[in-house]
mmCIF file of C-alpha atoms in Angstrom:
data_model
loop_
_atom_site.group_PDB
_atom_site.id
_atom_site.type_symbol
_atom_site.label_atom_id
_atom_site.label_comp_id
_atom_site.label_asym_id
_atom_site.label_seq_id
_atom_site.Cartn_x
_atom_site.Cartn_y
_atom_site.Cartn_z
ATOM 1 C CA MET A 1 199.372 187.641 4.630
ATOM 2 C CA ASN A 2 201.678 190.079 6.096
ATOM 3 C CA ASP A 3 203.375 193.251 4.950
ATOM 4 C CA ALA A 4 206.581 191.353 3.620
ATOM 5 C CA PRO A 5 207.569 191.589 0.046
ATOM 6 C CA ALA A 6 206.363 188.435 -1.713
ATOM 7 C CA SER A 7 209.863 187.842 -3.158
ATOM 8 C CA GLU A 8 210.952 187.122 0.430
ATOM 9 C CA ALA A 9 209.056 183.863 0.309
ATOM 10 C CA ARG A 10 210.552 180.615 -0.856
ATOM 11 C CA GLU A 11 210.129 179.607 -4.394
ATOM 12 C CA PRO A 12 206.425 178.550 -4.965
ATOM 13 C CA ASP A 13 205.707 175.041 -5.668
ATOM 14 C CA ASP A 14 202.082 174.959 -5.537
ATOM 15 C CA PRO A 15 199.830 176.697 -8.096
ATOM 16 C CA HIS A 16 197.690 178.311 -5.165
ATOM 17 C CA TRP A 17 200.915 179.633 -3.516
ATOM 18 C CA ARG A 18 202.251 180.883 -6.755
ATOM 19 C CA PHE A 19 198.933 182.672 -7.346
ATOM 20 C CA ALA A 20 198.955 184.056 -3.806
ATOM 21 C CA LEU A 21 202.423 185.374 -4.119
ATOM 22 C CA ALA A 22 201.805 186.936 -7.594
ATOM 23 C CA VAL A 23 198.529 188.667 -6.794
ATOM 24 C CA TYR A 24 199.716 189.830 -3.274
ATOM 25 C CA SER A 25 202.890 191.412 -4.890
ATOM 26 C CA ARG A 26 200.851 193.483 -7.331
ATOM 27 C CA PRO A 27 200.967 197.292 -6.754
ATOM 28 C CA GLY A 28 198.297 198.073 -3.941
ATOM 29 C CA VAL A 29 197.195 194.546 -3.169
ATOM 30 C CA ALA A 30 199.282 193.980 0.029
ATOM 31 C CA PRO A 31 197.921 197.287 1.553
ATOM 32 C CA ALA A 32 194.305 196.366 0.418
ATOM 33 C CA CYS A 33 194.440 192.850 1.871
ATOM 34 C CA LEU A 34 195.879 194.021 5.099
ATOM 35 C CA ALA A 35 193.120 196.719 5.323
ATOM 36 C CA LEU A 36 190.515 193.979 4.943
ATOM 37 C CA GLN A 37 192.556 191.843 7.468
ATOM 38 C CA ASP A 38 192.655 194.602 10.054
ATOM 39 C CA ARG A 39 189.208 196.136 9.747
ATOM 40 C CA PHE A 40 187.046 193.076 9.270
ATOM 41 C CA GLY A 41 189.189 190.032 10.394
ATOM 42 C CA VAL A 42 189.515 188.686 6.816
ATOM 43 C CA ASP A 43 191.848 185.749 6.680
ATOM 44 C CA VAL A 44 193.995 186.858 3.644
ATOM 45 C CA ASN A 45 195.096 183.379 2.989
ATOM 46 C CA VAL A 46 191.258 182.091 2.970
ATOM 47 C CA LEU A 47 190.677 185.021 0.496
ATOM 48 C CA LEU A 48 193.611 184.275 -1.862
ATOM 49 C CA VAL A 49 192.795 180.458 -1.892
ATOM 50 C CA ALA A 50 189.209 181.416 -2.655
ATOM 51 C CA LEU A 51 190.234 183.674 -5.458
ATOM 52 C CA TYR A 52 192.526 181.075 -6.900
ATOM 53 C CA ALA A 53 189.699 178.433 -6.697
ATOM 54 C CA ALA A 54 187.337 180.979 -8.578
ATOM 55 C CA THR A 55 189.516 182.539 -11.197
ATOM 56 C CA GLN A 56 192.108 179.751 -11.908
ATOM 57 C CA ARG A 57 189.932 176.524 -11.329
ATOM 58 C CA GLY A 58 186.503 177.744 -12.110
ATOM 59 C CA LEU A 59 184.964 176.695 -8.809
ATOM 60 C CA ALA A 60 181.982 178.489 -7.280
ATOM 61 C CA VAL A 61 183.106 179.863 -4.145
ATOM 62 C CA GLY A 62 180.371 181.276 -2.062
ATOM 63 C CA GLN A 63 179.962 182.268 1.565
ATOM 64 C CA GLU A 64 179.424 178.570 2.447
ATOM 65 C CA GLU A 65 182.810 177.789 0.942
ATOM 66 C CA ILE A 66 184.589 180.648 2.549
ATOM 67 C CA ALA A 67 183.025 179.420 6.172
ATOM 68 C CA ALA A 68 184.274 175.829 5.258
ATOM 69 C CA LEU A 69 187.703 177.104 4.302
ATOM 70 C CA ASP A 70 187.901 179.461 7.573
ATOM 71 C CA ARG A 71 186.939 176.403 9.736
ATOM 72 C CA ALA A 72 189.724 174.315 8.080
ATOM 73 C CA VAL A 73 192.521 176.704 8.707
ATOM 74 C CA ALA A 74 191.293 178.235 12.087
ATOM 75 C CA PRO A 75 193.234 175.815 14.258
ATOM 76 C CA TRP A 76 196.513 176.440 12.335
ATOM 77 C CA ARG A 77 195.896 180.292 12.214
ATOM 78 C CA ALA A 78 195.330 180.219 16.078
ATOM 79 C CA VAL A 79 198.516 178.386 16.871
ATOM 80 C CA ALA A 80 200.936 179.416 14.200
ATOM 81 C CA VAL A 81 200.033 182.295 11.911
ATOM 82 C CA ALA A 82 198.374 184.723 14.323
ATOM 83 C CA PRO A 83 200.734 184.399 17.228
ATOM 84 C CA LEU A 84 203.892 184.896 14.752
ATOM 85 C CA ARG A 85 201.999 187.972 13.266
ATOM 86 C CA SER A 86 201.216 189.472 16.705
ATOM 87 C CA ILE A 87 204.805 189.162 18.163
ATOM 88 C CA ARG A 88 206.393 190.502 14.839
ATOM 89 C CA ARG A 89 203.909 193.414 14.835
ATOM 90 C CA ALA A 90 204.521 194.068 18.601
ATOM 91 C CA LEU A 91 208.286 194.197 18.202
ATOM 92 C CA LYS A 92 207.817 197.298 16.080
ATOM 93 C CA SER A 93 207.350 199.352 19.227
ATOM 94 C CA PHE A 94 210.801 198.389 20.381
ATOM 95 C CA SER A 95 212.672 200.471 18.013
ATOM 96 C CA ASP A 96 214.203 202.511 20.793
ATOM 97 C CA THR A 97 216.004 199.802 22.499
ATOM 98 C CA PRO A 98 219.864 199.791 23.196
ATOM 99 C CA ARG A 99 220.152 197.400 20.166
ATOM 100 C CA PRO A 100 217.384 198.291 17.665
ATOM 101 C CA GLU A 101 219.301 196.336 14.745
ATOM 102 C CA ASP A 102 218.802 193.110 17.016
ATOM 103 C CA VAL A 103 215.057 193.712 17.120
ATOM 104 C CA GLN A 104 215.001 194.273 13.455
ATOM 105 C CA THR A 105 216.896 191.088 12.789
ATOM 106 C CA LEU A 106 214.606 189.208 15.117
ATOM 107 C CA ARG A 107 211.483 190.842 13.409
ATOM 108 C CA GLY A 108 213.093 189.672 10.018
ATOM 109 C CA GLN A 109 213.421 186.115 11.306
ATOM 110 C CA LEU A 110 209.903 186.095 12.542
ATOM 111 C CA GLN A 111 208.592 187.500 9.327
ATOM 112 C CA LYS A 112 210.258 184.576 7.356
ATOM 113 C CA LEU A 113 208.555 182.155 9.875
ATOM 114 C CA GLU A 114 205.133 183.859 9.457
ATOM 115 C CA ILE A 115 205.435 183.568 5.605
ATOM 116 C CA GLU A 116 206.198 179.727 6.064
ATOM 117 C CA SER A 117 203.243 179.458 8.309
ATOM 118 C CA GLU A 118 201.128 181.043 5.580
ATOM 119 C CA ARG A 119 202.324 178.838 3.061
ATOM 120 C CA LEU A 120 201.461 175.780 5.361
ATOM 121 C CA ALA A 121 198.154 177.539 5.879
ATOM 122 C CA GLN A 122 197.459 177.620 2.038
ATOM 123 C CA SER A 123 198.292 174.047 1.780
ATOM 124 C CA ILE A 124 195.540 173.202 4.469
ATOM 125 C CA LEU A 125 193.238 175.330 2.483
ATOM 126 C CA ALA A 126 194.027 173.759 -0.821
ATOM 127 C CA ALA A 127 193.466 170.369 0.927
ATOM 128 C CA ALA A 128 190.157 171.578 2.358
ATOM 129 C CA LEU A 129 189.020 172.775 -1.276
ATOM 130 C CA ARG A 130 189.585 169.216 -2.489
ATOM 131 C CA GLU A 131 187.803 167.727 0.308
ATOM 132 C CA PHE A 132 184.571 169.632 0.160
ATOM 133 C CA GLY A 133 184.457 169.486 -3.508
ATOM 134 C CA ALA A 134 183.563 172.907 -4.598
ATOM 135 C CA LYS A 135 181.498 172.752 -7.659
ATOM 136 C CA SER A 136 182.227 174.441 -10.934
ATOM 137 C CA GLY A 137 180.651 177.746 -11.517
ATOM 138 C CA ASP A 138 180.824 181.041 -12.947
ATOM 139 C CA ARG A 139 181.540 183.177 -9.993
ATOM 140 C CA GLY A 140 184.492 185.449 -10.311
ATOM 141 C CA ALA A 141 186.723 187.532 -8.029
ATOM 142 C CA ALA A 142 184.146 190.120 -7.289
ATOM 143 C CA ASP A 143 181.822 187.269 -5.979
ATOM 144 C CA VAL A 144 184.442 185.913 -3.777
ATOM 145 C CA LEU A 145 185.269 189.167 -2.395
ATOM 146 C CA THR A 146 181.483 189.880 -1.638
ATOM 147 C CA ALA A 147 181.156 186.384 0.043
ATOM 148 C CA THR A 148 184.404 186.819 1.999
ATOM 149 C CA LEU A 149 183.256 190.204 3.450
ATOM 150 C CA ALA A 150 179.681 188.810 4.091
ATOM 151 C CA TYR A 151 181.259 185.903 6.031
ATOM 152 C CA TYR A 152 183.824 188.066 8.051
ATOM 153 C CA ALA A 153 181.818 191.162 8.489
ATOM 154 C CA PRO A 154 178.171 190.356 8.007
ATOM 155 C CA THR A 155 176.910 193.452 9.352
ATOM 156 C CA ALA A 156 179.533 195.827 7.852
ATOM 157 C CA VAL A 157 178.334 198.163 5.269
ATOM 158 C CA PRO A 158 181.188 198.462 2.650
ATOM 159 C CA ASP A 159 182.565 202.070 2.584
ATOM 160 C CA GLN A 160 184.546 203.706 -0.084
ATOM 161 C CA GLU A 161 187.867 202.350 1.474
ATOM 162 C CA THR A 162 186.591 198.755 1.282
ATOM 163 C CA LEU A 163 185.341 199.028 -2.018
ATOM 164 C CA ARG A 164 188.586 200.508 -3.384
ATOM 165 C CA ALA A 165 190.466 197.595 -1.487
ATOM 166 C CA SER A 166 188.072 195.080 -3.015
ATOM 167 C CA SER A 167 188.481 196.434 -6.472
ATOM 168 C CA ILE A 168 192.452 196.433 -6.365
ATOM 169 C CA ILE A 169 192.343 192.852 -5.104
ATOM 170 C CA CYS A 170 189.690 191.662 -7.551
ATOM 171 C CA ASN A 171 191.570 193.346 -10.722
ATOM 172 C CA ALA A 172 194.874 191.596 -9.586
ATOM 173 C CA ALA A 173 193.121 188.231 -9.141
ATOM 174 C CA GLU A 174 191.097 188.464 -12.515
ATOM 175 C CA ASN A 175 194.344 189.574 -14.385
ATOM 176 C CA TYR A 176 196.632 186.982 -13.057
ATOM 177 C CA VAL A 177 198.188 184.811 -15.731
ATOM 178 C CA ASP A 178 200.077 181.819 -14.587
ATOM 179 C CA ILE A 179 203.125 181.603 -17.074
ATOM 180 C CA SER A 180 203.544 178.028 -16.333
ATOM 181 C CA SER A 181 200.165 177.296 -17.726
ATOM 182 C CA SER A 182 198.966 178.606 -21.032
ATOM 183 C CA ALA A 183 195.319 177.874 -20.317
ATOM 184 C CA ASN A 184 194.656 180.896 -18.202
ATOM 185 C CA ALA A 185 193.696 184.181 -19.772
ATOM 186 C CA PRO A 186 192.999 187.492 -17.928
ATOM 187 C CA GLY A 187 189.424 188.004 -16.984
ATOM 188 C CA SER A 188 187.257 191.023 -16.309
ATOM 189 C CA CYS A 189 186.342 192.577 -12.926
ATOM 190 C CA SER A 190 183.604 195.082 -12.643
#
């Protein structure tokens, strides 16, 4: 995802997108996700859809499923999400131009496009979930985070910052309640 407030995204239509926006907007989650993205190359959309699958649909999402999700979205990420993010971030260094307000306006427009590209990435990921038919299981958010880090950073040893970021994300995902569905109850993340 990016560092935009989730409220800037258009109204969520899909349950996985609604989950992603709600979890990402929880206190501390955006910086925690961005830390994993910047330090280990974690695709935050893959992580959020995997968390949705595990915590909301009861699917077993391990490293194999993370790899399949990553492969499914990699082409879209390469041509849409990553370039938009890269340009938007690069424009931060142009604040001392003669018209910094124009640069800010452009960054805002790019941010909206980036969010839309992430929504489309999540649609690709949700379709991939259906295609590879993840099986029901009892893996929770902590297991998804472990599998995600194992896939994106197989040789990394989680330090305190990584563990703290993972805990923040895990708790937000486990405690998400979709108000449009009364079947979901908060879980437990240890």
